[in-house]
PDB file of C-alpha atoms and ligand atoms in Angstrom:
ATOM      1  CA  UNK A   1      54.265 -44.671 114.894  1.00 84.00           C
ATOM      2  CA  UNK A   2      55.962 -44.726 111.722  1.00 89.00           C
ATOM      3  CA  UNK A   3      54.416 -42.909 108.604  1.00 95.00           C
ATOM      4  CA  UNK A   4      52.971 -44.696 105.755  1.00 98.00           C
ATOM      5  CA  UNK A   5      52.739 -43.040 101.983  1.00 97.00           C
ATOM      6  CA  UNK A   6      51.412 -43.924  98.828  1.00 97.00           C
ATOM      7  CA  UNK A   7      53.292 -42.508  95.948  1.00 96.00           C
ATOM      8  CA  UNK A   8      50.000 -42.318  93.774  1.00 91.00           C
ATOM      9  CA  UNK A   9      51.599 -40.579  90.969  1.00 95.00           C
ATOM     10  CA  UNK A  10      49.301 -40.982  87.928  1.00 97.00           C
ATOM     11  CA  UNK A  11      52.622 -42.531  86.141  1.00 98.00           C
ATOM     12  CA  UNK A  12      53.155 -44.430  88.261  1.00 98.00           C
ATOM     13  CA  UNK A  13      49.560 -45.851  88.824  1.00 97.00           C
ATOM     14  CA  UNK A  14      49.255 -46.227  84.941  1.00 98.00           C
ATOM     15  CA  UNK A  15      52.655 -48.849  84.979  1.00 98.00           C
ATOM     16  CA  UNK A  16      51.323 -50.448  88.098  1.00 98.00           C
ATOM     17  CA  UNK A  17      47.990 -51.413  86.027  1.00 98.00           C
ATOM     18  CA  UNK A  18      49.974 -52.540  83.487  1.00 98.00           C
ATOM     19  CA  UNK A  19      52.400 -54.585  85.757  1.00 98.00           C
ATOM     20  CA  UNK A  20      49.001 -56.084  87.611  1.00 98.00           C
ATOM     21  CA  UNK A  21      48.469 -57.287  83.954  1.00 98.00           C
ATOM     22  CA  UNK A  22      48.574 -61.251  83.836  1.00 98.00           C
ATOM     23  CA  UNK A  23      49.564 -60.909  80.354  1.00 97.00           C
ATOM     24  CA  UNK A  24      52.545 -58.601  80.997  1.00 97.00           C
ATOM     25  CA  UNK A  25      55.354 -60.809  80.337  1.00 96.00           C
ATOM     26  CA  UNK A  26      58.849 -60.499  82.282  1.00 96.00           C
ATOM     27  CA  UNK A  27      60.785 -58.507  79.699  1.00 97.00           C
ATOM     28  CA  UNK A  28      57.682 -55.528  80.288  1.00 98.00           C
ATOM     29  CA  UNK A  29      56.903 -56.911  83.965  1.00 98.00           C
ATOM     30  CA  UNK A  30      61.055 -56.437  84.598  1.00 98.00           C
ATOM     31  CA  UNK A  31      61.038 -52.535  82.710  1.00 98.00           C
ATOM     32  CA  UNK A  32      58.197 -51.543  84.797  1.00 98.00           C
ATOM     33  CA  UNK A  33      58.761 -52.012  88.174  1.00 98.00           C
ATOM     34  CA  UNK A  34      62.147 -50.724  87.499  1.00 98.00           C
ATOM     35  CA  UNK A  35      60.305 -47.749  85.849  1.00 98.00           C
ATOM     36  CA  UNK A  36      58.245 -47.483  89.260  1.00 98.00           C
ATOM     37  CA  UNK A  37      60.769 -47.753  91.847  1.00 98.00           C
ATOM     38  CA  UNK A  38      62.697 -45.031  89.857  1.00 97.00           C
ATOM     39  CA  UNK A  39      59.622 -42.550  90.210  1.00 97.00           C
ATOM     40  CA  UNK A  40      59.034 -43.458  93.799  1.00 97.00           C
ATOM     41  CA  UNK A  41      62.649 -43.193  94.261  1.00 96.00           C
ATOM     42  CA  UNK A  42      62.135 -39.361  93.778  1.00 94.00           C
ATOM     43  CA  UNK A  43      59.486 -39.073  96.683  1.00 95.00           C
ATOM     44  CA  UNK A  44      61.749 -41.656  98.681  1.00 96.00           C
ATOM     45  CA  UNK A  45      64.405 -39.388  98.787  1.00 94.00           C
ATOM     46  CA  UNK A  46      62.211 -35.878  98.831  1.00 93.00           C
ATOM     47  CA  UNK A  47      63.558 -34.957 102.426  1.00 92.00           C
ATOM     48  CA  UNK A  48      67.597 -35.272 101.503  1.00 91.00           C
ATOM     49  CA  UNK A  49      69.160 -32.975 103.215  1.00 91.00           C
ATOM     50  CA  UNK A  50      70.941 -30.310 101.831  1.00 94.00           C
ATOM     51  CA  UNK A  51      73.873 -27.695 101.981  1.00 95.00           C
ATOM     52  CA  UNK A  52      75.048 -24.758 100.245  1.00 97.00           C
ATOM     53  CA  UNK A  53      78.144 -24.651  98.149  1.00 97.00           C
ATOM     54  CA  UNK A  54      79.340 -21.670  95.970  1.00 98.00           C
ATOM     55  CA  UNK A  55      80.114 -22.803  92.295  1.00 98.00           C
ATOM     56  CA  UNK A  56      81.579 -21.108  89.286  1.00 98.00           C
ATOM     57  CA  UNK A  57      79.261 -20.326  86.167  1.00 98.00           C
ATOM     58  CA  UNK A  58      80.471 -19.397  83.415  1.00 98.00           C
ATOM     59  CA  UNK A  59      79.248 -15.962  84.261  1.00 98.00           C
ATOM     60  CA  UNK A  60      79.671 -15.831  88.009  1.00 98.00           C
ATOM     61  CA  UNK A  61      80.018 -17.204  91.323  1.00 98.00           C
ATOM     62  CA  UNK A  62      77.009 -18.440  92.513  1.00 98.00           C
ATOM     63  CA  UNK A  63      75.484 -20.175  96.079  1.00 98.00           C
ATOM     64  CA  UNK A  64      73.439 -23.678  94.963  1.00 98.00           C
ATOM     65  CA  UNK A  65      72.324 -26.649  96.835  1.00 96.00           C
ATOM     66  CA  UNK A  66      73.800 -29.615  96.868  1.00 94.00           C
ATOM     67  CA  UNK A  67      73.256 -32.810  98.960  1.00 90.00           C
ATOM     68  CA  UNK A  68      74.842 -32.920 101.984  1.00 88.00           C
ATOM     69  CA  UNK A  69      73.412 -35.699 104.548  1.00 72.00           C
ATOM     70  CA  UNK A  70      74.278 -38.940 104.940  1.00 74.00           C
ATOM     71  CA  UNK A  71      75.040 -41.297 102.603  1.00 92.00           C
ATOM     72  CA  UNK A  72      72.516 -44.191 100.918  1.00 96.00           C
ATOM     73  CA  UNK A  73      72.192 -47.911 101.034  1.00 97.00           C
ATOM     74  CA  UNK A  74      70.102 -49.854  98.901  1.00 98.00           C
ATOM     75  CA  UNK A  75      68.918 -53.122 100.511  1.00 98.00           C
ATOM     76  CA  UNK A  76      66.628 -55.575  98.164  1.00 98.00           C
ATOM     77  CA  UNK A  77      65.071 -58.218  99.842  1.00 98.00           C
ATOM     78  CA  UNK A  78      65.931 -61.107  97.634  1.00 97.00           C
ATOM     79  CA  UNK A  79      64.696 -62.015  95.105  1.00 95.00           C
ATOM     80  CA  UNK A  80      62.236 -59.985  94.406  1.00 97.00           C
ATOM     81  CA  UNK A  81      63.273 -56.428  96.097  1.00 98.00           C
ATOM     82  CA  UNK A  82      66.136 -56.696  93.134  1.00 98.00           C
ATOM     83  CA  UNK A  83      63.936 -55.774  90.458  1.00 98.00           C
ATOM     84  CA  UNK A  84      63.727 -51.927  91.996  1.00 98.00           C
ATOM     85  CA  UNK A  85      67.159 -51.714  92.040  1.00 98.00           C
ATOM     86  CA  UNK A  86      68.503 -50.703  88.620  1.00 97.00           C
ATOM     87  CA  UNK A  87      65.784 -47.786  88.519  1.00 97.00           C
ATOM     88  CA  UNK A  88      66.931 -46.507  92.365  1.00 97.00           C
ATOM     89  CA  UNK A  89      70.491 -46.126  91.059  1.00 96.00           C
ATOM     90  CA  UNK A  90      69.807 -44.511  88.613  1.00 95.00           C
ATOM     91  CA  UNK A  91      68.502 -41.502  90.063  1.00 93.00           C
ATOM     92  CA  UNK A  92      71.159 -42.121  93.671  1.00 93.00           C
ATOM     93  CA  UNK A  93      74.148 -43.941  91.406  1.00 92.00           C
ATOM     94  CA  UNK A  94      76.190 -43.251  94.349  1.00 92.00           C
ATOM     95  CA  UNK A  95      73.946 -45.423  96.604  1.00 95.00           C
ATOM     96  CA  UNK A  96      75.631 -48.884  98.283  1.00 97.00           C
ATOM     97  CA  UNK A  97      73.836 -51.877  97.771  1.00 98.00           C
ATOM     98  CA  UNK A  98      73.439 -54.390 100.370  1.00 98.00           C
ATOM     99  CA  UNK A  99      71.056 -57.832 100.029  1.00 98.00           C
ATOM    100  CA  UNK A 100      68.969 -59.903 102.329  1.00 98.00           C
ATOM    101  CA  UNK A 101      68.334 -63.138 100.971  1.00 97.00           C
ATOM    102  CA  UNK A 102      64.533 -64.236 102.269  1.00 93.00           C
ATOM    103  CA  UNK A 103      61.965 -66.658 101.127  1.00 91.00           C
ATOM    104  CA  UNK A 104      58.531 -67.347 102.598  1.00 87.00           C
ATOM    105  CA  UNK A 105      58.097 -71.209 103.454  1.00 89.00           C
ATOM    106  CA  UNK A 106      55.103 -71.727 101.184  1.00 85.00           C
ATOM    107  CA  UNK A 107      53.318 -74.199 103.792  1.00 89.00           C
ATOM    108  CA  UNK A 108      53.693 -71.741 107.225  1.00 92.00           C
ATOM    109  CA  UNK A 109      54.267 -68.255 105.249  1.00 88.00           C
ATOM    110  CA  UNK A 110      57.435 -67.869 107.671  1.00 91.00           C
ATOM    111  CA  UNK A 111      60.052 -66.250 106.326  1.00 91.00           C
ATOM    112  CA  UNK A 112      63.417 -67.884 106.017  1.00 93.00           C
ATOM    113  CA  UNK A 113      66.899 -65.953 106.103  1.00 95.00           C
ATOM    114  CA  UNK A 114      69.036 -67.138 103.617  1.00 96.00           C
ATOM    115  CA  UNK A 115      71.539 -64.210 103.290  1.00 96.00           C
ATOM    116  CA  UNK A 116      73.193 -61.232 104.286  1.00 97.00           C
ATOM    117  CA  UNK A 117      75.613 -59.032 102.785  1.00 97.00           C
ATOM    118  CA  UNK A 118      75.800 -55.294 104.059  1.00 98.00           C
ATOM    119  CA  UNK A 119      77.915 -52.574 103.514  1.00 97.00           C
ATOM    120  CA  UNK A 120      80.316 -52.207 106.050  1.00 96.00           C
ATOM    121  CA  UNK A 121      79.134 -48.701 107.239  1.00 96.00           C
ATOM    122  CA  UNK A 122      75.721 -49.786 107.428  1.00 96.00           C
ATOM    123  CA  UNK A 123      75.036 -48.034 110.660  1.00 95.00           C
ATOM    124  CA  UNK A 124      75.829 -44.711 109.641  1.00 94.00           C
ATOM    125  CA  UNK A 125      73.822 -44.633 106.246  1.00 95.00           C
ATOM    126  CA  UNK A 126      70.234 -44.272 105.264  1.00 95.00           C
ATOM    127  CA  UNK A 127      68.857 -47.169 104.063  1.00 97.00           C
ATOM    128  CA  UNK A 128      66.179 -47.967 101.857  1.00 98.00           C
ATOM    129  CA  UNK A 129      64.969 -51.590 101.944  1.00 98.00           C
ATOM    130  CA  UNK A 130      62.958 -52.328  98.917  1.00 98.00           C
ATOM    131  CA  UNK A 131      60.612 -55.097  97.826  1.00 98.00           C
ATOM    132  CA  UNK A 132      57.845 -55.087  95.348  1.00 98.00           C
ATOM    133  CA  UNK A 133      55.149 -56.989  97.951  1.00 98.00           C
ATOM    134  CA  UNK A 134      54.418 -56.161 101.775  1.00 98.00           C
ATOM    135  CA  UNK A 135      51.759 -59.355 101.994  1.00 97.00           C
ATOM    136  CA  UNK A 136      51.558 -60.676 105.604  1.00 96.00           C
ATOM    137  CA  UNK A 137      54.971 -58.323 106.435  1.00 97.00           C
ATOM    138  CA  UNK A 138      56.563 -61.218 107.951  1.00 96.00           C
ATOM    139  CA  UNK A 139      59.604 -60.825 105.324  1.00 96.00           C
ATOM    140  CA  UNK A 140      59.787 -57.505 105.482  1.00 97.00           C
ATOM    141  CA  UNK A 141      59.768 -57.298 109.322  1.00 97.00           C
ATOM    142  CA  UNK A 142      62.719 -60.173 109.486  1.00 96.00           C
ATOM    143  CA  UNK A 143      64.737 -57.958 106.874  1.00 97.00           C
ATOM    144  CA  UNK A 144      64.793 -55.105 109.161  1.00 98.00           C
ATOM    145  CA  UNK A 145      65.256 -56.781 112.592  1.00 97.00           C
ATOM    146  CA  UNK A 146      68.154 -58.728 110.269  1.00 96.00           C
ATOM    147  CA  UNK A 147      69.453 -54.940 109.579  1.00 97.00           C
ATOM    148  CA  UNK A 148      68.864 -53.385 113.078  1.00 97.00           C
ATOM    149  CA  UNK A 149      71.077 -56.941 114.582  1.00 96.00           C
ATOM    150  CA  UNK A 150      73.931 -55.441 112.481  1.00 96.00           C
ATOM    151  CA  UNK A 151      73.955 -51.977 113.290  1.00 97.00           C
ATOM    152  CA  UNK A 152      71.538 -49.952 111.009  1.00 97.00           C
ATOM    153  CA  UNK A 153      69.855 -46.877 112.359  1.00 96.00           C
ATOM    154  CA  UNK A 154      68.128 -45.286 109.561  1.00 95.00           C
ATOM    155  CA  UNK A 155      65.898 -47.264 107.840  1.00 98.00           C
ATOM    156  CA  UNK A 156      62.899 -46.638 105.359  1.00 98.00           C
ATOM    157  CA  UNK A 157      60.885 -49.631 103.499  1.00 98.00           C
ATOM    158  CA  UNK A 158      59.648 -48.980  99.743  1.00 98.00           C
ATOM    159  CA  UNK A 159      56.861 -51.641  98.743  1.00 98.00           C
ATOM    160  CA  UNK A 160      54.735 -51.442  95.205  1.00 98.00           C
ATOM    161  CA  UNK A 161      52.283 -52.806  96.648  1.00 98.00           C
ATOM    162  CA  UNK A 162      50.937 -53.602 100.748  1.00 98.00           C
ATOM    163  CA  UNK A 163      47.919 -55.168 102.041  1.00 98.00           C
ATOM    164  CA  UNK A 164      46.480 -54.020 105.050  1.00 98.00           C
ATOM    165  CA  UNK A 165      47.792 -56.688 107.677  1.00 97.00           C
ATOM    166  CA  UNK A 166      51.747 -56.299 105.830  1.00 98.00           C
ATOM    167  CA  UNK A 167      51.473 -52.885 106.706  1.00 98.00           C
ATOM    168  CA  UNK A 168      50.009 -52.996 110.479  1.00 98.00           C
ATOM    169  CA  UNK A 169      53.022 -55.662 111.337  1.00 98.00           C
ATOM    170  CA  UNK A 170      55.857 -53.378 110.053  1.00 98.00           C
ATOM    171  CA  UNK A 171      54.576 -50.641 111.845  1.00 98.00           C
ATOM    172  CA  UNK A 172      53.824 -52.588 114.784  1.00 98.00           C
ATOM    173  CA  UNK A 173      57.586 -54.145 115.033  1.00 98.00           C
ATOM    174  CA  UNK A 174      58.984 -51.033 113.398  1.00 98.00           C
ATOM    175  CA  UNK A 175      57.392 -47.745 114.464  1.00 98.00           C
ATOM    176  CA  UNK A 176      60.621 -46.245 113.850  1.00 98.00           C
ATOM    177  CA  UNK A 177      60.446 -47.076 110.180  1.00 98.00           C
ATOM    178  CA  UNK A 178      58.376 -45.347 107.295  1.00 98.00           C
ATOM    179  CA  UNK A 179      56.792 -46.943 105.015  1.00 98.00           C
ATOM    180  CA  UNK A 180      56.004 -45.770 101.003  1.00 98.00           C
ATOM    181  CA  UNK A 181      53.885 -47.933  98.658  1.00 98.00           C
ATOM    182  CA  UNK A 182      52.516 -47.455  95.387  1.00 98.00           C
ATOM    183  CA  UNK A 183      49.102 -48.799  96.562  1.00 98.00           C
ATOM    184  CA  UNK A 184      47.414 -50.348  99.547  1.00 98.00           C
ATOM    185  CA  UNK A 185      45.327 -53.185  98.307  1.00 98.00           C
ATOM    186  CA  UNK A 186      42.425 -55.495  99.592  1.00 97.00           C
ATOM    187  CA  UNK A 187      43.102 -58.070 101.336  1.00 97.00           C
ATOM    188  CA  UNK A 188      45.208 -61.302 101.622  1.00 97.00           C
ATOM    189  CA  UNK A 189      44.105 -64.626 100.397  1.00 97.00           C
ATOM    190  CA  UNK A 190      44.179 -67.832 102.024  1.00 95.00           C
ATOM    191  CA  UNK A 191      47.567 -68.629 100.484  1.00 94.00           C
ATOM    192  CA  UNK A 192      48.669 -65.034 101.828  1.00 95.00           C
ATOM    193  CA  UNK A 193      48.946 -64.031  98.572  1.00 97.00           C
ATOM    194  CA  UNK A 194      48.183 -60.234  98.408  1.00 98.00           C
ATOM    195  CA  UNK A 195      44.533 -59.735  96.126  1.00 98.00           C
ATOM    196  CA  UNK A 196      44.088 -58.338  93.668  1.00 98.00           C
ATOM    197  CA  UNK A 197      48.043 -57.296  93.762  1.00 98.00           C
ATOM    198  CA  UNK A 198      50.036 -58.584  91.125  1.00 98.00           C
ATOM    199  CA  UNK A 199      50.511 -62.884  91.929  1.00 97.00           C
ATOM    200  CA  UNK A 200      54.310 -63.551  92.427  1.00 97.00           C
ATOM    201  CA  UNK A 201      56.794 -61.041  92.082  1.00 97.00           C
ATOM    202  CA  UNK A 202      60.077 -63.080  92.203  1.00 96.00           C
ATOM    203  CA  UNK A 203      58.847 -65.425  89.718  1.00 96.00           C
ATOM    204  CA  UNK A 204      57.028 -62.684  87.333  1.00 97.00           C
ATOM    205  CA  UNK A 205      60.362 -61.228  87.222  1.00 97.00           C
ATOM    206  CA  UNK A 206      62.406 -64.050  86.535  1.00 95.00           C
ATOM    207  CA  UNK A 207      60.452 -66.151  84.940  1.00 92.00           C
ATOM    208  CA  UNK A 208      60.945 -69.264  87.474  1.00 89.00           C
ATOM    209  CA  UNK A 209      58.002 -70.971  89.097  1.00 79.00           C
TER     210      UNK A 209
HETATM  211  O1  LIG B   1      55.004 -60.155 103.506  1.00 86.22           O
HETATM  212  P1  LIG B   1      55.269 -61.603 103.319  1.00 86.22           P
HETATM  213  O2  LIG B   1      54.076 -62.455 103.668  1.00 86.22           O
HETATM  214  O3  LIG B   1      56.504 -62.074 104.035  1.00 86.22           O
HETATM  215  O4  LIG B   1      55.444 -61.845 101.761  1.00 86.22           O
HETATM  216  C1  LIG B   1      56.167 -61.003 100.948  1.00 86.22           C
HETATM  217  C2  LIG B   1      57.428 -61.668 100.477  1.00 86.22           C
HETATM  218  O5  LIG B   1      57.093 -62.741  99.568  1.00 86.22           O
HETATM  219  C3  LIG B   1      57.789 -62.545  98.344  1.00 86.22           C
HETATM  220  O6  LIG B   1      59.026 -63.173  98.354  1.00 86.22           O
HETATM  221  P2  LIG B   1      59.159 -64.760  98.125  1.00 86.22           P
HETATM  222  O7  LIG B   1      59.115 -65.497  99.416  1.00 86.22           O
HETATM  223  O8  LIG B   1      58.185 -65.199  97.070  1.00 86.22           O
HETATM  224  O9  LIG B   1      60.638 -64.900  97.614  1.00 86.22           O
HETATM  225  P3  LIG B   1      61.227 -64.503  96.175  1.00 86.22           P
HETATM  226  O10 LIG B   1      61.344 -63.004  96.159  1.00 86.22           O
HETATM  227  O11 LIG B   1      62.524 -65.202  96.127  1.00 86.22           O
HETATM  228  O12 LIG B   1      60.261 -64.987  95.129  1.00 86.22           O
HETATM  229  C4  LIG B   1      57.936 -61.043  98.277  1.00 86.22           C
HETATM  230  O13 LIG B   1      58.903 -60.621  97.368  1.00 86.22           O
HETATM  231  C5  LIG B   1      58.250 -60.686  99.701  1.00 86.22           C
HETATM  232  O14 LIG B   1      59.618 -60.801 100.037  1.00 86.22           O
HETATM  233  O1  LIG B   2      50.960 -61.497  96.618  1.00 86.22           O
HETATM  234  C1  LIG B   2      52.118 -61.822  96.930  1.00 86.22           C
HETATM  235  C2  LIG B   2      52.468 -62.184  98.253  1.00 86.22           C
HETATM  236  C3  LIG B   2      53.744 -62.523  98.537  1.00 86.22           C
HETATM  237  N1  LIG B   2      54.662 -62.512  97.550  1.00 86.22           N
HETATM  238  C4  LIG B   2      54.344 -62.180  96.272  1.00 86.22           C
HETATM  239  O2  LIG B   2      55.228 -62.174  95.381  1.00 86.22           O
HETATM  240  N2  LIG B   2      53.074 -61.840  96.010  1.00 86.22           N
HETATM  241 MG1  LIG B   3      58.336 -65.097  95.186  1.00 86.22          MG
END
């Protein structure tokens, strides 16, 4: 069964409040989870592996660690998994990025594929898929099956925030794939929106309706 964490950092709580905030507008709502998916980048990653390489100091020759394993691939699923891009690179700048273009049909809360655009060594790297909301899990469960269909091995999902049922489904379809949230919240509502959570990512972040 795959492994689910929260990242309950207390920066990173404190930004999630603020991005929860209906009155957070999309220039702070965009900075924030950006902000967030940077610091849970740093958990994400915690068990990198490593090998040792001898350097030059100034002063001497010395052993150090340096990161050895396989290489990264950042997957957003669109729209919305975008936003944590930016603040992933910036701490793995030498990650790929792929994209998965999905939207939920707002009558059935299917999700619909749309696009797909992978690097072409997808198979051999470890990939992070990221998206701000794990609601019912149906997108996030399509995104992976999309990624498994072409090859990927290696997978991890990174979600600011889950509800109970989005999490159950991934790990249900997925047992091979962890899971790492900022916070696990209520419940879903009848719309299948995620409560209290944060309303719509995609369009808090762009500003669209
Ligand atoms: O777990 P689920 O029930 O599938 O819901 C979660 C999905 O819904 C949202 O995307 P949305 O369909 O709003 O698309 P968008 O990112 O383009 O706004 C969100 O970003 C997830 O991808
Ligand atoms: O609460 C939710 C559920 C799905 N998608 C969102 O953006 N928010
Ligand atoms: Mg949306």
């Amino acid at each position: 069964m795959s492994k689910v964490t929260q990242i309950s950092h207390p920066l990173i709580l404190h930004k999630l409040a603020l991005i929860r905030d209906k009155n957070t507008g999309s220039k702070d709502f965009r900075e924030l989870v950006g902000e967030v998916a940077m610091l849970m980048a740093y958990e994400v990653t915690r068990d990198m592996q490593l090998k040792t390489v001898e350097i030059d100091t100034p002063i001497c020759k010395t052993k150090c660690k340096m990161l050895a394993g396989k290489k990264v691939a950042i997957v957003p699923i669109l729209r919305a998994g975008l936003g944590m891009v930016d603040g992933m690179l910036k701490l793995i700048p030498a990650a790929k990025v792929g994209h998965i273009g999905m939207y939920r049909d707002e009558e059935t809360l299917q999700p619909v594929e749309y696009f797909c655009k992978l690097p072409q060594d997808i198979h051999e790297r470890d990939i992070i898929v990221t998206d701000p909301m794990l609601a019912t899990g149906g997108s996030a469960v399509d995104a992976i099956n999309a990624l498994k269909k072409r090859g990927a091995k290696y997978i991890r999902l990174m979600c600011l925030i889950g509800s109970p049922e989005g999490v159950r489904a991934v790990q249900e379809a997925h047992p091979d794939v962890d899971i790492y949230l900022a916070q696990v919240d209520e419940k879903l509502n009848e719309k299948g929106y995620i409560v209290p959570g944060l309303g719509d990512a995609g369009d808090r972040l762009f500003g669209t309706k």
